[in-house]
Short mmCIF file of C-alpha atoms in Angstrom, two decimals:
data_model
loop_
_atom_site.label_atom_id
_atom_site.label_comp_id
_atom_site.label_asym_id
_atom_site.label_seq_id
_atom_site.Cartn_x
_atom_site.Cartn_y
_atom_site.Cartn_z
CA UNK A 117 22.89 -24.29 30.66
CA UNK A 118 23.50 -21.65 28.05
CA UNK A 119 22.54 -17.90 28.93
CA UNK A 120 19.61 -16.80 26.63
CA UNK A 121 21.49 -13.49 26.05
CA UNK A 122 25.17 -12.72 26.89
CA UNK A 123 27.04 -9.56 26.09
CA UNK A 124 30.55 -9.07 26.91
CA UNK A 125 32.36 -5.85 26.65
CA UNK A 126 30.44 -4.47 23.87
CA UNK A 127 31.29 -1.18 22.40
CA UNK A 128 29.59 0.79 19.67
CA UNK A 129 30.26 4.27 18.36
CA UNK A 130 28.92 6.39 15.56
CA UNK A 131 31.72 8.42 14.65
CA UNK A 132 32.78 10.26 17.81
CA UNK A 133 29.59 9.53 19.80
CA UNK A 134 29.65 6.47 21.97
CA UNK A 135 26.26 4.81 21.80
CA UNK A 136 27.42 1.87 23.89
CA UNK A 137 30.31 1.75 26.16
CA UNK A 138 31.60 -1.54 27.51
CA UNK A 139 28.21 -3.08 28.05
CA UNK A 140 28.25 -6.61 29.61
CA UNK A 141 25.27 -8.58 31.02
CA UNK A 142 23.87 -12.17 31.05
CA UNK A 143 20.15 -12.91 30.87
CA UNK A 144 18.41 -16.39 31.57
CA UNK A 145 14.87 -16.93 31.01
CA UNK A 146 12.32 -14.49 32.39
CA UNK A 147 11.19 -10.85 32.02
CA UNK A 148 14.03 -8.37 31.87
CA UNK A 149 13.33 -4.62 31.70
CA UNK A 150 15.86 -2.38 29.83
CA UNK A 151 15.47 0.99 31.33
CA UNK A 152 16.78 4.26 29.89
CA UNK A 153 15.68 7.60 29.10
CA UNK A 154 15.83 8.55 25.27
CA UNK A 155 19.27 8.49 23.88
CA UNK A 156 20.50 6.08 26.52
CA UNK A 157 21.50 3.46 23.72
CA UNK A 158 18.49 1.06 23.94
CA UNK A 159 17.72 1.06 20.25
CA UNK A 160 21.45 0.51 19.31
CA UNK A 161 21.63 -2.29 21.81
CA UNK A 162 18.51 -3.93 19.94
CA UNK A 163 20.24 -3.32 16.55
CA UNK A 164 23.26 -5.11 17.73
CA UNK A 165 21.18 -7.96 19.13
CA UNK A 166 19.32 -8.46 15.85
CA UNK A 167 22.53 -8.19 13.79
CA UNK A 168 21.68 -5.19 12.03
CA UNK A 169 24.83 -3.55 13.49
CA UNK A 170 27.91 -5.17 14.68
CA UNK A 171 29.71 -3.99 17.69
CA UNK A 172 33.00 -2.22 17.40
CA UNK A 173 34.37 -4.58 20.01
CA UNK A 174 33.05 -7.26 22.44
CA UNK A 175 31.00 -10.45 21.86
CA UNK A 176 27.17 -11.04 21.82
CA UNK A 177 25.73 -14.68 22.21
CA UNK A 178 22.15 -15.62 21.84
CA UNK A 179 21.41 -19.03 23.45
CA UNK A 180 25.12 -19.73 23.29
CA UNK A 181 25.38 -18.84 19.58
CA UNK A 182 27.88 -16.14 18.82
CA UNK A 183 25.93 -13.57 16.78
CA UNK A 184 28.79 -12.25 14.82
CA UNK A 185 30.15 -15.84 14.00
CA UNK A 186 26.71 -17.59 13.23
CA UNK A 187 24.33 -14.70 12.54
CA UNK A 188 21.68 -16.95 10.77
CA UNK A 189 21.56 -19.61 13.56
CA UNK A 190 21.44 -16.96 16.28
CA UNK A 191 18.55 -15.05 14.52
CA UNK A 192 16.45 -18.22 14.41
CA UNK A 193 16.20 -18.02 18.13
CA UNK A 194 15.08 -14.35 18.40
CA UNK A 195 11.63 -12.65 18.06
CA UNK A 196 11.73 -9.01 17.78
CA UNK A 197 9.11 -6.12 18.04
CA UNK A 198 10.79 -3.04 16.87
CA UNK A 199 10.22 0.35 18.26
CA UNK A 200 9.03 1.49 14.73
CA UNK A 201 6.08 -0.51 13.59
CA UNK A 202 7.14 -2.78 10.65
CA UNK A 203 3.87 -4.01 9.26
CA UNK A 204 2.91 -3.92 5.61
CA UNK A 205 -0.18 -1.87 6.17
CA UNK A 206 -1.39 -2.79 2.46
CA UNK A 207 -1.53 -6.47 3.58
CA UNK A 208 -3.93 -8.41 5.68
CA UNK A 209 -2.76 -9.47 9.17
CA UNK A 210 -2.65 -13.12 7.95
CA UNK A 211 -0.58 -12.02 4.76
CA UNK A 212 1.83 -10.36 7.01
CA UNK A 213 2.15 -13.27 9.34
CA UNK A 214 2.50 -15.59 6.40
CA UNK A 215 5.37 -13.46 4.81
CA UNK A 216 7.24 -13.44 8.05
CA UNK A 217 6.64 -17.05 8.81
CA UNK A 218 7.84 -18.11 5.31
CA UNK A 219 10.96 -15.71 5.75
CA UNK A 220 11.79 -17.76 8.60
CA UNK A 221 11.41 -20.94 6.70
CA UNK A 222 7.95 -22.11 8.28
CA UNK A 223 5.59 -24.35 6.40
CA UNK A 224 2.06 -23.04 5.55
CA UNK A 225 0.36 -25.44 8.17
CA UNK A 226 2.82 -24.25 10.90
CA UNK A 227 2.18 -20.63 10.06
CA UNK A 228 -1.67 -21.08 10.07
CA UNK A 229 -1.74 -23.15 13.28
CA UNK A 230 0.57 -20.85 15.13
CA UNK A 231 -0.83 -17.58 13.99
CA UNK A 232 -4.48 -18.87 14.78
CA UNK A 233 -3.36 -19.82 18.30
CA UNK A 234 -1.58 -16.70 19.13
CA UNK A 235 -4.18 -14.35 17.37
CA UNK A 236 -7.03 -16.11 19.41
CA UNK A 237 -5.04 -15.74 22.73
CA UNK A 238 -4.64 -11.91 22.13
CA UNK A 239 -8.14 -11.70 21.10
CA UNK A 240 -7.70 -10.41 17.45
CA UNK A 241 -8.47 -13.72 15.66
CA UNK A 242 -11.29 -12.08 13.86
CA UNK A 243 -9.00 -9.58 12.31
CA UNK A 244 -6.99 -12.05 10.64
CA UNK A 245 -8.35 -11.19 7.32
CA UNK A 246 -8.34 -7.48 7.74
CA UNK A 247 -5.92 -5.15 6.18
CA UNK A 248 -3.43 -3.91 8.82
CA UNK A 249 -4.10 -0.30 8.04
CA UNK A 250 -7.68 -0.81 9.28
CA UNK A 251 -6.45 -1.95 12.82
CA UNK A 252 -5.86 0.41 15.84
CA UNK A 253 -2.49 1.14 17.15
CA UNK A 254 -2.95 -1.48 19.90
CA UNK A 255 -4.04 -4.07 17.57
CA UNK A 256 -1.14 -3.46 15.18
CA UNK A 257 1.20 -4.10 18.03
CA UNK A 258 -0.57 -7.16 18.98
CA UNK A 259 -0.09 -8.53 15.59
CA UNK A 260 3.58 -7.55 15.67
CA UNK A 261 4.00 -9.64 18.74
CA UNK A 262 2.13 -12.55 17.21
CA UNK A 263 4.58 -12.19 14.30
CA UNK A 264 7.46 -12.25 16.72
CA UNK A 265 6.19 -15.34 18.52
CA UNK A 266 5.32 -17.28 15.25
CA UNK A 267 8.99 -18.75 15.07
CA UNK A 268 8.62 -19.87 18.93
CA UNK A 269 11.57 -17.93 19.90
CA UNK A 270 13.80 -18.55 22.80
CA UNK A 271 14.41 -14.80 23.15
CA UNK A 272 11.85 -12.10 22.69
CA UNK A 273 13.12 -8.56 22.17
CA UNK A 274 10.54 -5.69 22.65
CA UNK A 275 12.04 -2.31 21.90
CA UNK A 276 9.62 0.37 23.32
CA UNK A 277 6.77 -1.74 22.10
CA UNK A 278 4.14 0.21 23.94
CA UNK A 279 4.85 3.59 22.74
CA UNK A 280 1.72 5.37 21.57
CA UNK A 281 -0.54 2.89 23.05
CA UNK A 282 -3.42 3.57 25.56
CA UNK A 283 -2.95 2.37 29.13
CA UNK A 284 -5.29 -0.55 28.68
CA UNK A 285 -3.59 -1.79 25.53
CA UNK A 286 -0.15 -1.26 27.10
CA UNK A 287 -1.05 -3.18 30.23
CA UNK A 288 -2.50 -6.11 28.19
CA UNK A 289 0.67 -6.48 26.06
CA UNK A 290 2.95 -6.16 29.16
CA UNK A 291 1.00 -8.85 31.03
CA UNK A 292 0.75 -11.01 27.90
CA UNK A 293 4.64 -10.92 27.68
CA UNK A 294 5.04 -11.66 31.29
CA UNK A 295 2.82 -14.66 31.07
CA UNK A 296 4.79 -15.87 28.15
CA UNK A 297 8.12 -15.80 30.04
CA UNK A 298 6.41 -17.99 32.76
CA UNK A 299 4.70 -20.37 30.39
CA UNK A 300 7.31 -21.01 27.84
CA UNK A 301 10.50 -20.15 29.90
CA UNK A 302 11.62 -17.62 27.23
CA UNK A 303 13.81 -14.55 27.95
CA UNK A 304 12.13 -11.21 27.03
CA UNK A 305 14.10 -8.07 26.97
CA UNK A 306 11.59 -5.15 27.13
CA UNK A 307 13.15 -1.91 26.50
CA UNK A 308 11.18 1.06 28.07
CA UNK A 309 11.31 4.39 29.58
CA UNK A 310 8.28 3.82 31.40
CA UNK A 311 9.07 3.03 35.19
CA UNK A 312 5.95 1.14 35.91
CA UNK A 313 6.80 -1.29 33.18
CA UNK A 314 9.95 -2.14 34.68
CA UNK A 315 8.85 -2.52 38.41
CA UNK A 316 7.93 -6.20 38.29
CA UNK A 317 10.66 -7.55 36.00
CA UNK A 318 12.94 -10.31 37.18
CA UNK A 319 15.72 -7.86 36.68
CA UNK A 320 16.15 -4.13 35.64
CA UNK A 321 18.98 -3.18 33.57
CA UNK A 322 19.67 0.51 33.84
CA UNK A 323 21.18 2.02 30.74
CA UNK A 324 22.28 5.65 30.60
CA UNK A 325 24.55 7.33 27.88
CA UNK A 326 25.53 4.05 26.60
CA UNK A 327 26.74 2.60 29.88
CA UNK A 328 24.90 -0.06 31.87
CA UNK A 329 24.84 1.45 35.45
CA UNK A 330 23.26 -1.35 37.19
CA UNK A 331 21.47 -4.78 36.92
CA UNK A 332 19.15 -6.13 39.56
CA UNK A 333 15.58 -6.38 40.82
CA UNK A 334 13.72 -3.20 41.42
CA UNK A 335 14.17 -3.82 45.13
CA UNK A 336 17.85 -4.36 44.94
CA UNK A 337 18.17 -1.16 42.84
CA UNK A 338 16.27 0.74 45.52
CA UNK A 339 18.30 -0.71 48.37
CA UNK A 340 21.59 0.04 46.56
CA UNK A 341 20.64 3.58 45.94
CA UNK A 342 18.83 3.99 49.34
CA UNK A 343 15.60 5.13 47.74
CA UNK A 344 12.02 3.99 48.08
CA UNK A 345 10.94 3.68 44.51
CA UNK A 346 12.52 2.64 41.04
CA UNK A 347 12.06 6.13 39.64
CA UNK A 348 14.17 7.74 42.24
CA UNK A 349 16.63 4.79 42.10
CA UNK A 350 17.14 5.35 38.13
CA UNK A 351 17.39 9.03 38.87
CA UNK A 352 20.17 8.51 41.49
CA UNK A 353 22.11 6.08 39.37
CA UNK A 354 22.00 8.21 36.09
CA UNK A 355 22.66 11.25 38.05
CA UNK A 356 19.76 13.04 36.63
CA UNK A 357 16.79 14.99 38.07
CA UNK A 358 13.41 14.38 36.82
CA UNK A 359 13.42 17.58 34.72
CA UNK A 360 16.43 16.33 33.01
CA UNK A 361 14.71 13.04 31.93
CA UNK A 362 11.20 14.07 30.79
CA UNK A 363 10.70 10.91 29.17
CA UNK A 364 10.82 8.80 32.19
CA UNK A 365 7.24 8.57 33.49
CA UNK A 366 5.59 6.76 36.27
CA UNK A 367 1.91 6.23 35.49
CA UNK B 1197 16.05 -28.61 5.29
CA UNK B 1198 18.12 -25.54 4.66
CA UNK B 1199 16.93 -25.60 0.96
CA UNK B 1200 13.40 -25.85 2.00
CA UNK B 1201 13.63 -22.88 4.44
CA UNK B 1202 15.55 -20.68 1.75
CA UNK B 1203 13.06 -21.69 -0.78
CA UNK B 1204 10.13 -20.68 1.37
CA UNK B 1205 11.91 -17.30 2.07
CA UNK B 1206 12.32 -16.83 -1.92
CA UNK B 1207 8.58 -17.65 -2.48
CA UNK B 1208 7.54 -15.19 0.37
CA UNK B 1209 9.51 -12.46 -1.14
CA UNK B 1210 8.23 -13.03 -4.72
CA UNK B 1211 4.66 -13.49 -3.53
CA UNK B 1212 4.74 -10.31 -1.47
CA UNK B 1213 6.22 -8.36 -4.53
CA UNK B 1214 3.41 -9.88 -6.78
CA UNK B 1215 0.67 -8.89 -4.38
CA UNK B 1216 1.91 -5.44 -4.08
CA UNK B 1217 2.17 -5.18 -7.95
CA UNK B 1218 -1.34 -6.46 -8.16
CA UNK B 1219 -2.53 -3.85 -5.98
CA UNK B 1220 -0.73 -1.14 -7.80
CA UNK B 1221 -2.49 -1.47 -11.19
CA UNK B 1222 -1.30 1.94 -12.18
CA UNK B 1223 2.22 0.68 -12.22
CA UNK B 1224 1.70 -1.73 -15.06
CA UNK B 1225 -0.16 1.03 -16.91
CA UNK B 1226 2.69 3.37 -16.27
CA UNK B 1227 5.30 0.62 -17.30
CA UNK B 1228 3.44 0.20 -20.77
CA UNK B 1229 2.52 3.92 -21.35
CA UNK B 1230 6.12 5.26 -21.13
CA UNK B 1231 7.63 3.00 -23.78
CA UNK B 1232 4.50 3.14 -25.89
CA UNK B 1233 4.55 6.99 -25.96
CA UNK B 1234 8.28 6.73 -27.17
CA UNK B 1235 7.26 4.21 -29.77
CA UNK B 1236 4.30 6.22 -30.96
CA UNK B 1237 5.43 9.78 -30.63
CA UNK B 1238 9.28 9.81 -30.68
CA UNK B 1239 9.85 6.82 -33.15
CA UNK B 1240 7.10 8.11 -35.54
CA UNK B 1241 8.34 11.60 -35.44
CA UNK B 1242 11.94 10.94 -35.88
CA UNK B 1243 12.03 7.95 -38.28
CA UNK B 1244 12.95 10.09 -41.19
CA UNK B 1245 15.59 11.81 -39.06
CA UNK B 1246 17.35 8.78 -37.71
CA UNK B 1247 17.89 6.48 -40.63
CA UNK B 1248 19.38 3.28 -39.75
CA UNK B 1249 21.68 1.46 -41.91
CA UNK B 1250 22.08 -2.32 -42.30
CA UNK B 1251 24.11 -3.15 -39.02
CA UNK B 1252 24.07 -6.46 -37.05
CA UNK B 1253 21.74 -8.23 -36.15
CA UNK B 1254 19.73 -6.71 -38.99
CA UNK B 1255 20.07 -8.15 -42.42
CA UNK B 1256 17.97 -5.55 -44.14
CA UNK B 1257 17.04 -1.94 -43.73
CA UNK B 1258 14.55 -1.70 -40.95
CA UNK B 1259 12.25 1.04 -39.73
CA UNK B 1260 13.40 3.04 -36.86
CA UNK B 1261 10.22 1.81 -34.90
CA UNK B 1262 11.60 -1.58 -35.11
CA UNK B 1263 15.13 -0.41 -34.27
CA UNK B 1264 14.05 1.16 -31.03
CA UNK B 1265 12.19 -1.92 -29.61
CA UNK B 1266 15.07 -3.44 -27.91
CA UNK B 1267 15.81 -0.18 -26.41
CA UNK B 1268 12.37 0.35 -25.09
CA UNK B 1269 12.38 -3.25 -23.66
CA UNK B 1270 15.57 -2.09 -21.88
CA UNK B 1271 13.78 0.92 -20.69
CA UNK B 1272 11.02 -1.17 -19.07
CA UNK B 1273 13.75 -3.18 -17.32
CA UNK B 1274 15.73 -0.13 -16.24
CA UNK B 1275 12.63 1.74 -14.81
CA UNK B 1276 11.48 -1.32 -13.05
CA UNK B 1277 14.84 -2.03 -11.75
CA UNK B 1278 14.87 1.49 -10.23
CA UNK B 1279 11.33 0.97 -8.98
CA UNK B 1280 12.70 -1.92 -7.02
CA UNK B 1281 15.27 0.39 -5.66
CA UNK B 1282 12.59 2.78 -4.59
CA UNK B 1283 10.75 -0.07 -2.98
CA UNK B 1284 13.61 -0.90 -0.91
CA UNK B 1285 14.14 2.68 0.22
CA UNK B 1286 10.28 2.77 0.99
CA UNK B 1287 10.66 -0.56 2.99
CA UNK B 1288 13.54 0.97 4.90
CA UNK B 1289 11.53 4.04 5.83
CA UNK B 1290 8.50 2.01 6.86
CA UNK B 1291 10.78 -0.20 8.95
CA UNK B 1292 10.07 -3.32 6.83
CA UNK B 1293 13.68 -3.61 5.70
CA UNK B 1294 14.62 -4.61 9.36
CA UNK B 1295 12.19 -7.36 9.21
CA UNK B 1296 13.75 -8.84 6.11
CA UNK B 1297 17.30 -8.40 7.36
CA UNK B 1298 16.56 -10.09 10.63
CA UNK B 1299 15.25 -13.10 8.96
CA UNK B 1300 17.42 -16.17 9.56
CA UNK B 1301 18.73 -16.42 6.17
CA UNK B 1302 22.05 -15.48 4.71
CA UNK B 1303 21.89 -11.78 3.84
CA UNK B 1304 22.94 -12.29 0.28
CA UNK B 1305 20.28 -14.71 -0.26
CA UNK B 1306 17.61 -12.33 1.01
CA UNK B 1307 18.97 -9.60 -1.45
CA UNK B 1308 19.14 -12.19 -4.27
CA UNK B 1309 15.42 -13.09 -3.50
CA UNK B 1310 14.56 -9.30 -3.61
CA UNK B 1311 16.41 -9.13 -7.01
CA UNK B 1312 14.72 -12.23 -8.36
CA UNK B 1313 11.19 -10.96 -7.38
CA UNK B 1314 11.86 -7.62 -9.06
CA UNK B 1315 13.28 -9.19 -12.23
CA UNK B 1316 10.10 -11.34 -12.59
CA UNK B 1317 8.04 -8.19 -12.57
CA UNK B 1318 10.38 -6.65 -15.04
CA UNK B 1319 9.88 -9.66 -17.50
CA UNK B 1320 6.02 -9.53 -17.02
CA UNK B 1321 6.26 -5.85 -17.98
CA UNK B 1322 8.55 -6.45 -20.83
CA UNK B 1323 6.50 -9.17 -22.32
CA UNK B 1324 3.38 -7.05 -21.87
CA UNK B 1325 5.19 -4.38 -23.94
CA UNK B 1326 6.07 -6.89 -26.55
CA UNK B 1327 2.46 -7.82 -26.81
CA UNK B 1328 1.69 -4.04 -27.45
CA UNK B 1329 4.32 -4.12 -30.32
CA UNK B 1330 2.04 -6.66 -32.17
CA UNK B 1331 -0.95 -4.08 -31.95
CA UNK B 1332 1.52 -1.41 -33.30
CA UNK B 1333 2.36 -3.93 -36.03
CA UNK B 1334 6.09 -3.93 -35.45
CA UNK B 1335 7.61 -6.87 -37.05
CA UNK B 1336 9.59 -9.00 -34.30
CA UNK B 1337 10.02 -12.77 -35.14
CA UNK B 1338 7.99 -14.89 -32.86
CA UNK B 1339 10.97 -17.06 -32.18
CA UNK B 1340 12.56 -13.74 -30.85
CA UNK B 1341 10.14 -13.70 -28.10
CA UNK B 1342 11.58 -16.96 -26.85
CA UNK B 1343 15.24 -16.01 -27.57
CA UNK B 1344 14.89 -12.71 -25.82
CA UNK B 1345 13.99 -14.25 -22.53
CA UNK B 1346 17.41 -15.18 -21.20
CA UNK B 1347 18.58 -11.85 -22.44
CA UNK B 1348 16.00 -9.99 -20.76
CA UNK B 1349 16.31 -11.91 -17.63
CA UNK B 1350 20.04 -11.25 -17.51
CA UNK B 1351 19.42 -7.66 -18.34
CA UNK B 1352 16.78 -7.38 -15.71
CA UNK B 1353 18.99 -9.02 -13.27
CA UNK B 1354 21.78 -6.62 -13.90
CA UNK B 1355 19.70 -3.57 -13.81
CA UNK B 1356 17.94 -4.83 -10.72
CA UNK B 1357 21.41 -5.37 -9.01
CA UNK B 1358 22.10 -1.73 -10.00
CA UNK B 1359 18.95 -0.75 -8.23
CA UNK B 1360 19.81 -2.67 -5.10
CA UNK B 1361 23.18 -1.02 -5.01
CA UNK B 1362 21.52 2.42 -5.41
CA UNK B 1363 19.25 1.63 -2.51
CA UNK B 1364 22.21 1.28 -0.26
CA UNK B 1365 23.02 5.07 -0.81
CA UNK B 1366 19.44 6.55 -1.44
CA UNK B 1367 18.51 7.38 2.06
CA UNK B 1368 15.17 8.91 1.64
CA UNK B 1369 12.43 8.69 -1.01
CA UNK B 1370 12.85 12.24 -1.82
CA UNK B 1371 16.17 11.46 -3.24
CA UNK B 1372 14.76 9.32 -6.00
CA UNK B 1373 14.39 12.35 -8.25
CA UNK B 1374 18.22 12.48 -8.24
CA UNK B 1375 18.23 8.86 -9.28
CA UNK B 1376 16.21 9.82 -12.31
CA UNK B 1377 18.55 12.59 -13.31
CA UNK B 1378 21.85 11.09 -12.62
CA UNK B 1379 21.28 7.47 -13.25
CA UNK B 1380 18.16 6.60 -15.26
CA UNK B 1381 18.38 9.47 -17.97
CA UNK B 1382 22.05 9.20 -18.58
CA UNK B 1383 22.01 5.45 -18.82
CA UNK B 1384 19.12 5.53 -21.10
CA UNK B 1385 20.12 8.33 -23.42
CA UNK B 1386 23.77 7.60 -23.53
CA UNK B 1387 23.25 4.17 -24.86
CA UNK B 1388 22.21 2.50 -28.17
CA UNK B 1389 18.43 2.34 -27.08
CA UNK B 1390 17.67 5.28 -29.26
CA UNK B 1391 20.43 5.34 -31.77
CA UNK B 1392 23.22 3.05 -32.93
CA UNK B 1393 26.69 3.60 -31.87
CA UNK B 1394 28.08 4.59 -35.22
CA UNK B 1395 25.59 7.44 -35.26
CA UNK B 1396 27.33 8.89 -32.28
CA UNK B 1397 30.68 8.54 -33.75
CA UNK B 1398 29.65 9.77 -36.98
CA UNK B 1399 28.21 12.93 -35.46
CA UNK B 1400 31.54 13.58 -33.70
CA UNK B 1401 30.39 13.17 -30.13
CA UNK B 1402 33.31 11.27 -29.31
CA UNK B 1403 32.89 11.42 -25.39
CA UNK B 1404 29.31 10.35 -25.66
CA UNK B 1405 30.24 7.53 -28.16
CA UNK B 1406 32.87 6.23 -25.71
CA UNK B 1407 30.44 6.48 -22.89
CA UNK B 1408 27.74 4.69 -24.60
CA UNK B 1409 30.23 2.06 -25.59
CA UNK B 1410 31.08 1.25 -21.86
CA UNK B 1411 27.51 1.78 -20.63
CA UNK B 1412 26.22 -1.64 -19.22
CA UNK B 1413 22.69 -0.52 -20.42
CA UNK B 1414 24.02 -0.35 -23.93
CA UNK B 1415 25.08 -4.01 -23.75
CA UNK B 1416 21.83 -5.09 -22.22
CA UNK B 1417 19.98 -3.52 -25.01
CA UNK B 1418 22.26 -5.10 -27.62
CA UNK B 1419 21.99 -8.34 -25.98
CA UNK B 1420 18.29 -8.23 -26.19
CA UNK B 1421 18.49 -6.74 -29.86
CA UNK B 1422 20.63 -9.73 -30.90
CA UNK B 1423 18.49 -12.26 -29.22
CA UNK B 1424 15.17 -10.93 -30.70
CA UNK B 1425 16.74 -11.91 -34.11
CA UNK B 1426 17.99 -15.24 -32.90
CA UNK B 1427 21.65 -14.10 -32.51
CA UNK B 1428 24.14 -14.08 -29.47
CA UNK B 1429 26.21 -11.01 -28.71
CA UNK B 1430 29.07 -12.42 -26.73
CA UNK B 1431 30.65 -9.03 -25.74
CA UNK B 1432 27.33 -7.84 -24.56
CA UNK B 1433 26.59 -10.94 -22.66
CA UNK B 1434 30.02 -10.66 -20.98
CA UNK B 1435 29.58 -7.02 -20.06
CA UNK B 1436 26.07 -7.50 -18.68
CA UNK B 1437 27.11 -10.64 -16.77
CA UNK B 1438 30.18 -9.13 -15.08
CA UNK B 1439 28.41 -5.72 -14.40
CA UNK B 1440 25.40 -7.66 -12.84
CA UNK B 1441 27.75 -9.74 -10.57
CA UNK B 1442 29.74 -6.47 -9.55
CA UNK B 1443 26.61 -4.54 -8.77
CA UNK B 1444 25.04 -7.50 -6.76
CA UNK B 1445 28.45 -8.12 -4.83
CA UNK B 1446 28.74 -4.27 -4.03
CA UNK B 1447 25.06 -4.46 -2.98
CA UNK B 1448 25.80 -7.42 -0.56
CA UNK B 1449 28.88 -5.64 0.81
CA UNK B 1450 26.68 -2.40 1.24
CA UNK B 1451 24.07 -4.22 3.26
CA UNK B 1452 26.68 -5.95 5.34
CA UNK B 1453 26.42 -4.95 8.86
CA UNK B 1454 30.19 -5.08 9.18
CA UNK B 1455 30.56 -1.96 7.36
CA UNK B 1456 27.84 -0.36 9.53
CA UNK B 1457 24.34 -0.03 8.42
CA UNK B 1458 24.40 3.30 10.13
CA UNK B 1459 24.89 4.67 6.76
CA UNK B 1460 21.47 3.75 5.62
CA UNK B 1461 19.42 2.74 8.82
CA UNK B 1462 18.12 5.76 10.63
CA UNK B 1463 20.35 6.09 13.66
CA UNK B 1464 18.82 5.91 17.13
CA UNK B 1465 20.59 5.63 20.25
#
């Protein structure tokens, strides 16, 4: 069976700054948390995984397809929610979804059926004909998640998707993605700097200053670092004190 | 299957541009007011200053107002091409560009679709301006409306490609003023849009004359000018075609992640 996501020896620099330094990992289906403080290289990793950048060296495979060799084929298996919202606020929810679906080559009936199903599951079907600018931040994120799921991706990339959301919306989105991983056997890579979002993940990938420091369950990381919680494990792995990583929070 | 997928993507991009245009009604008004002002104020005021002799494609003396029509059509295409560039920069700032570039379609095709959608808007605005010329009683042969279509299409694609290329290098919306100063105005003024080449040569402005001779916008205007009178300007066609292809290929290269979109995507680690 092909890995959902596979990175081998990936390097990426911006000038003299090493954004990613020899990063390798393999993910199957399930919920994976990519944990790192601000500037760890999470967004760069997502930009590489979506083909926006190419690595300086190393290889990336999505469901066994080499991203650099067959970008279009690889992208067809990815759904992504970027850290920065990417909705056309002047258009309605449905128009945004239709635009995205067609960009991915879906037919109108497919788009209507899938968007109605996902919007209903997330409880925002009644907002389908509302302009996105009228929606709350939480609902906009839900729309972005629906959009990412329209193409029935095998890999779901969520780049700090809960930033700016209230705790209830955050929890709803998180639980929804957990459920998706179980129901549809997809691989979700959830980038975050919020410890509690990573605690129940199948595996936690700890990224710091462009290096992948560890990969394992929260319990495995705690055991390896002889700590009793994930926050302390992260701080020990990254050699930071809490004051040096203010973005890391345990809520 | 692949064709279907790409066709849907193309339609999606065109439809989105149309919806946006429909919501920005001021854009059409601005697109018409700009050349109309030139036609009413500039052309009326200067028609006695800029006498135009009989030069191809004209077979008789013409009024200056008639001379500037192709240039003003070119102006519509030029401004809309640059507006498309502005829209690309806006999409990038809003994060919408990522959405486009992560679609599972060949990148050149996505950029081509953006180009086509922008050019359709250019053509709509150009024909809206042509309708206005009837109101101003400017005598353009009706057949010219038809012949001008491929010329304006090609000119629109070329100027849209230039807009795409510029969007690679314009990092922020605020930089658009620079585009006005360093691209739009020089291209427009150093061309045959407002005065024929021989006028520049005759006045001794050798450098300006040379620049205007090689300016692709000059050739887009001349292609339209000849087409409006049922004639084909092969040199201008060649220059516009080659320039358009060059600008488009450079745009595709500019948007190629291999050369590092770090140049124009906000860097975040």
